[in-house]
XYZ file of C-alpha atoms in Angstrom:
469
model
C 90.272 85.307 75.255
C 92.646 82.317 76.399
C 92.583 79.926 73.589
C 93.296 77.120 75.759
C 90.182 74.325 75.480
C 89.190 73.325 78.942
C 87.938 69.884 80.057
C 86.374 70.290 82.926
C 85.784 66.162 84.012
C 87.657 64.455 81.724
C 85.001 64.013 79.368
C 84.858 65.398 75.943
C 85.563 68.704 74.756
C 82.910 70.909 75.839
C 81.055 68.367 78.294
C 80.766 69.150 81.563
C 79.637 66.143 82.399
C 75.919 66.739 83.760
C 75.233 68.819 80.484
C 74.141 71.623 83.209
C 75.573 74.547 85.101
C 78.480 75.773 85.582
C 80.276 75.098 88.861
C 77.923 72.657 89.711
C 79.028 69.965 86.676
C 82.636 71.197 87.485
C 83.485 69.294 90.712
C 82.206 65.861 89.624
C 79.630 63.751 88.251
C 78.178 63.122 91.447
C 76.886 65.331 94.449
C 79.044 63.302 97.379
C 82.325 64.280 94.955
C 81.177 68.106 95.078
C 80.319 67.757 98.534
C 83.818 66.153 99.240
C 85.968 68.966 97.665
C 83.812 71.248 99.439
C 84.578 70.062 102.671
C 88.718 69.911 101.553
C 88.313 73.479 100.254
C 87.111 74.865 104.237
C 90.558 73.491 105.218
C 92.446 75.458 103.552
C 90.618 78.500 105.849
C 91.139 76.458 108.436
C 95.038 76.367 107.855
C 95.858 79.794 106.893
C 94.131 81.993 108.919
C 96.113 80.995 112.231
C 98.735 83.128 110.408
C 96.826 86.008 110.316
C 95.188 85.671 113.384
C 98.290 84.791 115.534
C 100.808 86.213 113.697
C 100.457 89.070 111.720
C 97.559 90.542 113.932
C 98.741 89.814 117.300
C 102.114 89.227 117.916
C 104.711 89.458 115.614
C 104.460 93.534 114.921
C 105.448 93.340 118.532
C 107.957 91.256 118.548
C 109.784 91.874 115.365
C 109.729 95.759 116.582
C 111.730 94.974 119.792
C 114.292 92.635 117.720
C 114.736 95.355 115.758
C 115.099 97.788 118.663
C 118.029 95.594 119.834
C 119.616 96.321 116.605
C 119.792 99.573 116.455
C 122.256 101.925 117.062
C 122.056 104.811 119.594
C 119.894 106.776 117.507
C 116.975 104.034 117.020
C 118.180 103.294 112.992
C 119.385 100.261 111.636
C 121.041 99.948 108.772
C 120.067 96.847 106.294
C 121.795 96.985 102.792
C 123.342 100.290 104.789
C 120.211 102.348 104.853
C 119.226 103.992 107.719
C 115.770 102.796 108.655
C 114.276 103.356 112.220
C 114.040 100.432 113.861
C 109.765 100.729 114.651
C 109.519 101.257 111.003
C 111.066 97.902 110.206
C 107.444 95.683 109.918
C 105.308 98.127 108.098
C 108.326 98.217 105.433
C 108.282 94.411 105.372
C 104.943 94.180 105.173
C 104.733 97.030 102.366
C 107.522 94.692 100.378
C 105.825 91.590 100.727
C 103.031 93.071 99.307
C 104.514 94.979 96.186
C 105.919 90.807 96.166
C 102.704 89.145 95.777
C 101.324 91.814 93.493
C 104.165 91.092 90.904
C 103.747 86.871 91.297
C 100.133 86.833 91.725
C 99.133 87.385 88.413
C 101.988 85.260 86.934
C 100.722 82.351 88.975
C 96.583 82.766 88.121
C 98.104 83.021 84.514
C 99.785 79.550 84.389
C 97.439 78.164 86.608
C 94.680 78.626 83.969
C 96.952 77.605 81.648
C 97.944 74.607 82.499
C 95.111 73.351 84.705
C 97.657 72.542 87.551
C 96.367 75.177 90.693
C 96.806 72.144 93.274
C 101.098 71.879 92.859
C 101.042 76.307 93.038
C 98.821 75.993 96.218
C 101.145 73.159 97.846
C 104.207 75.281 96.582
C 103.001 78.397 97.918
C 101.253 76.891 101.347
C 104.501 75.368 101.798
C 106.462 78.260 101.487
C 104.712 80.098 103.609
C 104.330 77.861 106.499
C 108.023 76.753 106.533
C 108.695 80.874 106.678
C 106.036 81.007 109.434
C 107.846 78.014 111.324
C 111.186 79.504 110.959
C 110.555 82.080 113.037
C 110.992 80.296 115.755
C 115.013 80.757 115.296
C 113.854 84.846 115.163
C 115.959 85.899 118.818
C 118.975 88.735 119.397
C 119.005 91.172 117.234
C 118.189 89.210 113.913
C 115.571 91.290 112.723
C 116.780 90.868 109.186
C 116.040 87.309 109.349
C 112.835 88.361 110.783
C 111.889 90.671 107.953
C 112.555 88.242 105.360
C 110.647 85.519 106.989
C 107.902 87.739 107.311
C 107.873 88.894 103.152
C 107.972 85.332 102.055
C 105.668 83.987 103.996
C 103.127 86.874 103.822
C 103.455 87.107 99.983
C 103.123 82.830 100.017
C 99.530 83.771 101.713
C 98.120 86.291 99.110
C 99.400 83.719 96.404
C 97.972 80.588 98.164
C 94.526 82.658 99.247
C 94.304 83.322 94.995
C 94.474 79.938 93.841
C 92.149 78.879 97.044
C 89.781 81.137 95.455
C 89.861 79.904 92.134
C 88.784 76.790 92.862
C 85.067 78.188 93.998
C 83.658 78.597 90.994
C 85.135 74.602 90.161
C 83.634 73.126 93.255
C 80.142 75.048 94.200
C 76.912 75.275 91.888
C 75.617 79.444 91.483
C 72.907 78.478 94.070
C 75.225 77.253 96.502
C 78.748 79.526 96.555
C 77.700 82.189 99.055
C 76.972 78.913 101.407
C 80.010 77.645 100.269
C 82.000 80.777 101.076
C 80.712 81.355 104.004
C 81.758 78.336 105.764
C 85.454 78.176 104.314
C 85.158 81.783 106.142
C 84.038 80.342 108.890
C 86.087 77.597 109.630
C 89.088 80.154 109.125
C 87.797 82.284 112.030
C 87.327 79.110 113.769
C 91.001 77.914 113.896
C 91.777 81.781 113.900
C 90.325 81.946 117.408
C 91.062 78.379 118.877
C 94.986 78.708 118.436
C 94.844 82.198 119.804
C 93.402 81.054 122.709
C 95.723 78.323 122.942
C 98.564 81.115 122.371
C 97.102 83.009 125.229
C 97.436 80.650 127.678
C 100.821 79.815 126.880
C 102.331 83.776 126.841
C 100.382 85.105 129.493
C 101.200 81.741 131.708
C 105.117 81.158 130.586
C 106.831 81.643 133.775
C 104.840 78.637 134.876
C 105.786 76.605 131.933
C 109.093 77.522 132.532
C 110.063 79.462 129.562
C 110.812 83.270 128.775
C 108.458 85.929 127.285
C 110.382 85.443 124.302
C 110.542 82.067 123.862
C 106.968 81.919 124.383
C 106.517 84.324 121.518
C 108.472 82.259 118.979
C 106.514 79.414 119.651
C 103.549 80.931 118.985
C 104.555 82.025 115.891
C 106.175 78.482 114.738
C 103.015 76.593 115.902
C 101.120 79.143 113.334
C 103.630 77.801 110.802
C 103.527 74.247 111.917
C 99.263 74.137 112.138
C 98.932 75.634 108.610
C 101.290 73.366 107.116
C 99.801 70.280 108.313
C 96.035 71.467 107.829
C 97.201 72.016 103.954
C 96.986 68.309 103.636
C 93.382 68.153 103.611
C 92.653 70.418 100.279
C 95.484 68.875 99.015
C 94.112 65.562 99.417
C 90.394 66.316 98.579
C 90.432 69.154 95.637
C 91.449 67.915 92.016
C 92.440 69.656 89.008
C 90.693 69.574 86.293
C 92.336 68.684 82.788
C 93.319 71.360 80.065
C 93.962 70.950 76.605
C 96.553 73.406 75.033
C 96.423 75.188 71.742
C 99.841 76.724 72.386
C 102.388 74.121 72.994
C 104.783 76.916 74.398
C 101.214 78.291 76.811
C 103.676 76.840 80.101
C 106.863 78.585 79.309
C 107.418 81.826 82.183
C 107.162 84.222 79.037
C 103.976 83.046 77.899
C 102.813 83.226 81.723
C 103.862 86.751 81.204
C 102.045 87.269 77.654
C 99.038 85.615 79.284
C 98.862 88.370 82.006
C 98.684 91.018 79.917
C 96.173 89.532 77.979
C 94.127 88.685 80.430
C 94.648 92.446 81.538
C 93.384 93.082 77.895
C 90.389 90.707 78.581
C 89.371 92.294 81.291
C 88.580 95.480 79.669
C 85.199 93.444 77.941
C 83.749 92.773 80.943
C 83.418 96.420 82.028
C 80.399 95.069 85.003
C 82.842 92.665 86.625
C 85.515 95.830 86.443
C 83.149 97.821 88.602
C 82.548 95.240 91.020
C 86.123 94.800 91.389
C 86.230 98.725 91.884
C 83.749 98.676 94.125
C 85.078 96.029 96.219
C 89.575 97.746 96.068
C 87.448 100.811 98.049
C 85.314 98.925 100.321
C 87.584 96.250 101.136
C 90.057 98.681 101.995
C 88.400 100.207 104.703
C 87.975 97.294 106.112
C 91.289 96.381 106.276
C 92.075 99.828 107.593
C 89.334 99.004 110.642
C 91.547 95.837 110.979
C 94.966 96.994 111.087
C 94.271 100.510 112.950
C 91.397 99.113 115.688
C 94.325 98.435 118.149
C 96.314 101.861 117.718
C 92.903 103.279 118.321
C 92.163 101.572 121.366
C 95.841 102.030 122.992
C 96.309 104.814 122.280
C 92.939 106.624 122.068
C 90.999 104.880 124.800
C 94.037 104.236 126.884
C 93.372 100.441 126.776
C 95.748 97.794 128.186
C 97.455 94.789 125.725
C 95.090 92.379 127.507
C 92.039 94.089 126.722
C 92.935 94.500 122.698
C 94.375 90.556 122.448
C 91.143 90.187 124.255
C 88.995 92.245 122.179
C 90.759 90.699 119.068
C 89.740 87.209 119.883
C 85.995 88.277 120.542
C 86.193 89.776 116.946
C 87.194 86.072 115.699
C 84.721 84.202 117.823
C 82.160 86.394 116.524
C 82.998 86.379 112.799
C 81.947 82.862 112.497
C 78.210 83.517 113.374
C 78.667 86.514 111.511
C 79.395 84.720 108.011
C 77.564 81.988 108.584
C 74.199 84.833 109.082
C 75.296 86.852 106.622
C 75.291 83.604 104.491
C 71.756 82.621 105.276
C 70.674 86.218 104.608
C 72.557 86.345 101.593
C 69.714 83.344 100.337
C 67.149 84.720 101.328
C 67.972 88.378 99.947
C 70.957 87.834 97.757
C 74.544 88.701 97.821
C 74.464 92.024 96.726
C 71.755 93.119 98.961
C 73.613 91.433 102.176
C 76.882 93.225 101.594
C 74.977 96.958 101.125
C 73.524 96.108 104.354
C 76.957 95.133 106.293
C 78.487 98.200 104.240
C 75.741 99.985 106.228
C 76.373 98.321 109.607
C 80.192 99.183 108.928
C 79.301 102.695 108.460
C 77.459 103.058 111.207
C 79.743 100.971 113.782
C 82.844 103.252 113.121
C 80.887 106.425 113.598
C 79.980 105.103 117.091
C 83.624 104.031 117.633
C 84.292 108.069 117.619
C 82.310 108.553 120.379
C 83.653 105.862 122.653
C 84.951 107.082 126.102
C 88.332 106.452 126.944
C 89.578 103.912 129.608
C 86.370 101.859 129.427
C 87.208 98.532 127.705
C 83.312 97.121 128.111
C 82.514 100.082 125.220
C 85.572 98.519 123.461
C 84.333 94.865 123.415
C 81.100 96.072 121.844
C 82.743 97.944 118.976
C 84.918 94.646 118.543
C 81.322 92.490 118.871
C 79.897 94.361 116.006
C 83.022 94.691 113.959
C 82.994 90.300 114.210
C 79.551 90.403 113.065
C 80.182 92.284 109.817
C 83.695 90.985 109.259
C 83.301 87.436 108.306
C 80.302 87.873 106.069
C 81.149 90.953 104.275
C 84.462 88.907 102.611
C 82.498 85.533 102.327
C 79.676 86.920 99.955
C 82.136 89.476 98.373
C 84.053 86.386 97.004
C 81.324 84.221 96.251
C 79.702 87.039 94.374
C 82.712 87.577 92.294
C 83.026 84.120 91.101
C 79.545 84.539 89.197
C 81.389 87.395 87.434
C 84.450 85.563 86.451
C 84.442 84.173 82.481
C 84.447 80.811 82.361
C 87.939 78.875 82.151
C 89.566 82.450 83.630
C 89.228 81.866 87.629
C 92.606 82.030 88.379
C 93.747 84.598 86.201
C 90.743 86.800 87.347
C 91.084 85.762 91.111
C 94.470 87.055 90.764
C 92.394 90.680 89.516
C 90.270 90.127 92.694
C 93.301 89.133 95.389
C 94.848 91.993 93.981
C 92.139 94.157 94.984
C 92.379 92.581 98.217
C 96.197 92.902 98.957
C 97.784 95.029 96.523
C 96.022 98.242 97.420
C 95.754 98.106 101.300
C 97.938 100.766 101.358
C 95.508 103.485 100.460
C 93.083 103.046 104.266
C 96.636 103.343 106.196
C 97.628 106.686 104.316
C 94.437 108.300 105.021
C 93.954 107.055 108.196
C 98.293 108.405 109.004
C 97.235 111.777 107.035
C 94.298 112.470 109.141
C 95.968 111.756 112.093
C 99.300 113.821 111.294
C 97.245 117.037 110.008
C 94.439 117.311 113.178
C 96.395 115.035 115.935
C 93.618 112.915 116.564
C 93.040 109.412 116.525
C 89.486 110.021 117.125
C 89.239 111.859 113.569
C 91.273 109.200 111.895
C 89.164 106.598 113.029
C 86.122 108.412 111.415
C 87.703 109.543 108.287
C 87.538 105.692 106.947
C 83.663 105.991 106.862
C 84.967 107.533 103.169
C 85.481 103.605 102.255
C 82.213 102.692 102.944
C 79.937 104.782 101.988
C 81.926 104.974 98.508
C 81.976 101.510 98.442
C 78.185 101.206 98.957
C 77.409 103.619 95.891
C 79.927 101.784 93.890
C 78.380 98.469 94.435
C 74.564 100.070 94.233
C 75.574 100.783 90.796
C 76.964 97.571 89.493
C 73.743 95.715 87.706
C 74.864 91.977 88.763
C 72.560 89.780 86.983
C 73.487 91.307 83.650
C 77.168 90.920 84.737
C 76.597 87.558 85.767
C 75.023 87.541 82.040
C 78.303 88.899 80.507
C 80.448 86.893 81.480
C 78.743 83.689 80.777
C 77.332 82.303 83.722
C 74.287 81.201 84.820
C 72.141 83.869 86.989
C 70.998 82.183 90.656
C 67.779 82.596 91.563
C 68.484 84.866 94.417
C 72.370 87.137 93.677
């Protein structure tokens, strides 16, 4: 247990300053204050997820792959630090770095950040970061691919430590009866922006000859507007979320090494709340077929169903679209039937929408778009209520730290869905099969989560239980 004293309003020690629950008394004395950190907290959706929508889904794989190309000597390798790599390896390996990046600052940051009370100056550090990465890559031409690759680990790590300390501040800002609303719509507006800049991205590639530019240059613009959108967007949270005061036992609590001390005791810590350990368990398999479904859809449709780039870009903007109905839905079922109960019923949905994606005939994209319509539908809300039920299981005074646990879990294993999904595909030559063999995630996922008992783990760790979870 931290032995850091937390005021959450300023008050005295131990006030929350309704006398009442937690989360709700946590963002203010008054409902308009909740309501206004609320609405700064969407934002922060609203800024990021143009980089994962425009960038890291759509075009820069791409892109950074022909750079790369042009680097390379007449065998296909280039040579950074002078390893041989092959050139349409270069942006799963930056990719793989960037993660093994955030999984080493991550819990570093949630560690201070709990510490010290300060998660607003991480966020602007790390949303910064990342956007200025994400708006150099503008200057990303020739045969710079190492520039490309670097830009593309700082800025993706910068997102899985901004997304943690987003998180965090959930439990701070939204009562137990309200988070999976709450959730919900910061998913929502991120699928929002997701899909309006796409579009916007669309009309600008596939129409550059009449704006007078090149393919390229069309590209890097794309990719520095992504940058440039989610920087300026981060001024809204920044304005509208506050930190709330802590007072510290342990003079020396901000010093790096104690950040480092902290994480291992808050590794320690986690081992008494054995429930919240299997929901995070439940959630690393789960979440990680979904990510899978994500990252392999459009290798699938190419080259599977012999689909053109127009109909996946296409297909991957219907999926955005659609994921804001589908966690605002899931986040009116989720009221009515509770969080736990929602997500077993998208894990079911997921289940049953990649076993139909096996059968799908190849060269028809109108099978396609439905597989992509049903994918949106589950997409949005099975994340939204995933993280708003997790932040009833975190101790109170710990979100960061434990947040760090659960972005982890998010980021830090996504490369187990890629190896299975490469495996199956390397030992029976068939996408078809590979597609299929992530139903594994789901339905392991769904027993995991079956099992957990969340109102007692709610209990355990200290929180109040909703009325409906």
């Amino acid at each position: 247990m931290s032995a850091d004293t937390v005021d959450r309003t300023g008050g005295p020690e131990g006030s929350d300053g309704t006398g009442g629950a937690h989360g709700a008394g946590e963002a203010g004395g008054s409902a308009a204050a909740r309501k206004r950190e609320q609405h700064g907290w969407y934002f922060y959706d609203f800024a990021c997820s143009v980089y994962s929508t425009s960038v890291l889904t759509v075009f820069l794989g791409p892109y950074l792959t022909s750079i790369a190309k042009a680097a390379a000597d007449a065998e296909g390798f280039v040579h950074p630090l002078g390893i041989p790599v092959r050139a349409g390896s270069v942006f799963a390996y930056a990719v793989s770095i960037s993660v093994v990046l955030a999984v080493l600052v991550m819990p570093l940051a949630g560690a201070v950040a709990d510490r010290t009370g300060c998660k607003k100056p991480l966020l602007a550090v790390a949303a910064y970061l990342g956007s200025a990465a994400t708006a150099g890559m503008f200057f990303l031409n020739g045969d710079r691919y190492l520039l490309g690759a670097g830009l593309l680990i700082v800025a993706n790590a910068s997102l899985s430590v901004s997304m943690m300390l987003y998180n965090a501040y959930l439990p701070q800002i939204a009562g137990p009866e309200e988070r999976d609303r709450v959730s919900s719509r910061g998913w929502a507006f991120g699928y929002t922006s997701g899909a309006f800049v796409l579009v916007l991205n669309l009309v600008l590639y596939s129409g550059h000859e009449s704006f007078g530019i090149s393919e390229g240059t069309a590209v890097r613009i794309c990719l520095a507007s992504a940058g440039v959108w989610w920087g300026a967007f981060t001024l809204v949270p920044l304005r509208r979320l506050r930190d709330r005061r802590v007072r510290q036992a342990d003079p020396a609590a901000g010093r790096v090494g104690a950040g480092w001390r902290q994480l291992i005791a808050t590794l320690k810590d986690m081992r008494r709340h054995p429930l919240t350990l299997s929901f995070l368990l439940a959630y690393l398999v789960y979440n990680d077929g979904i990510q899978t479904v994500i990252s392999q859809a459009s290798i699938y449709g190419s080259e599977e169903l012999e689909l053109d780039q127009t109909t996946l870009i296409t297909a991957i903007l219907l999926v955005q679209v659609l994921a804001v109905a589908g966690a605002l839905g899931l986040g009116r079922l989720a009221q009515r039937f509770g969080a736990k109960r929602t997500i077993l019923g998208s894990l079911g949905a997921w289940t049953v929408t990649i076993g139909a994606g096996y059968f799908l005939p190849a060269g028809s994209p109108v099978w396609f778009y439905f597989l992509a319509s049903a994918i949106g539908l589950v997409l949005g809300g099975s994340q939204a209520l995933s993280r708003s039920l997790f932040s009833h299981l975190v101790p109170r005074g710990k979100e960061a730290e434990y947040f760090s646990a659960y972005e982890l879990s998010d980021r830090g294993m996504s490369w187990l869905g890629p190896l299975v999904f490469g495996l199956t595909y390397q030992l029976t030559g068939s996408y078809r099969d590979a597609i299929v063999s992530l139903v594994i995630f789901f339905a392991v996922g769904f027993v995991l989560l079956l099992r957990v008992p969340v109102r007692r783990a709610v209990e355990a760790a200290g929180n109040p239980v909703p009325t409906r979870i």
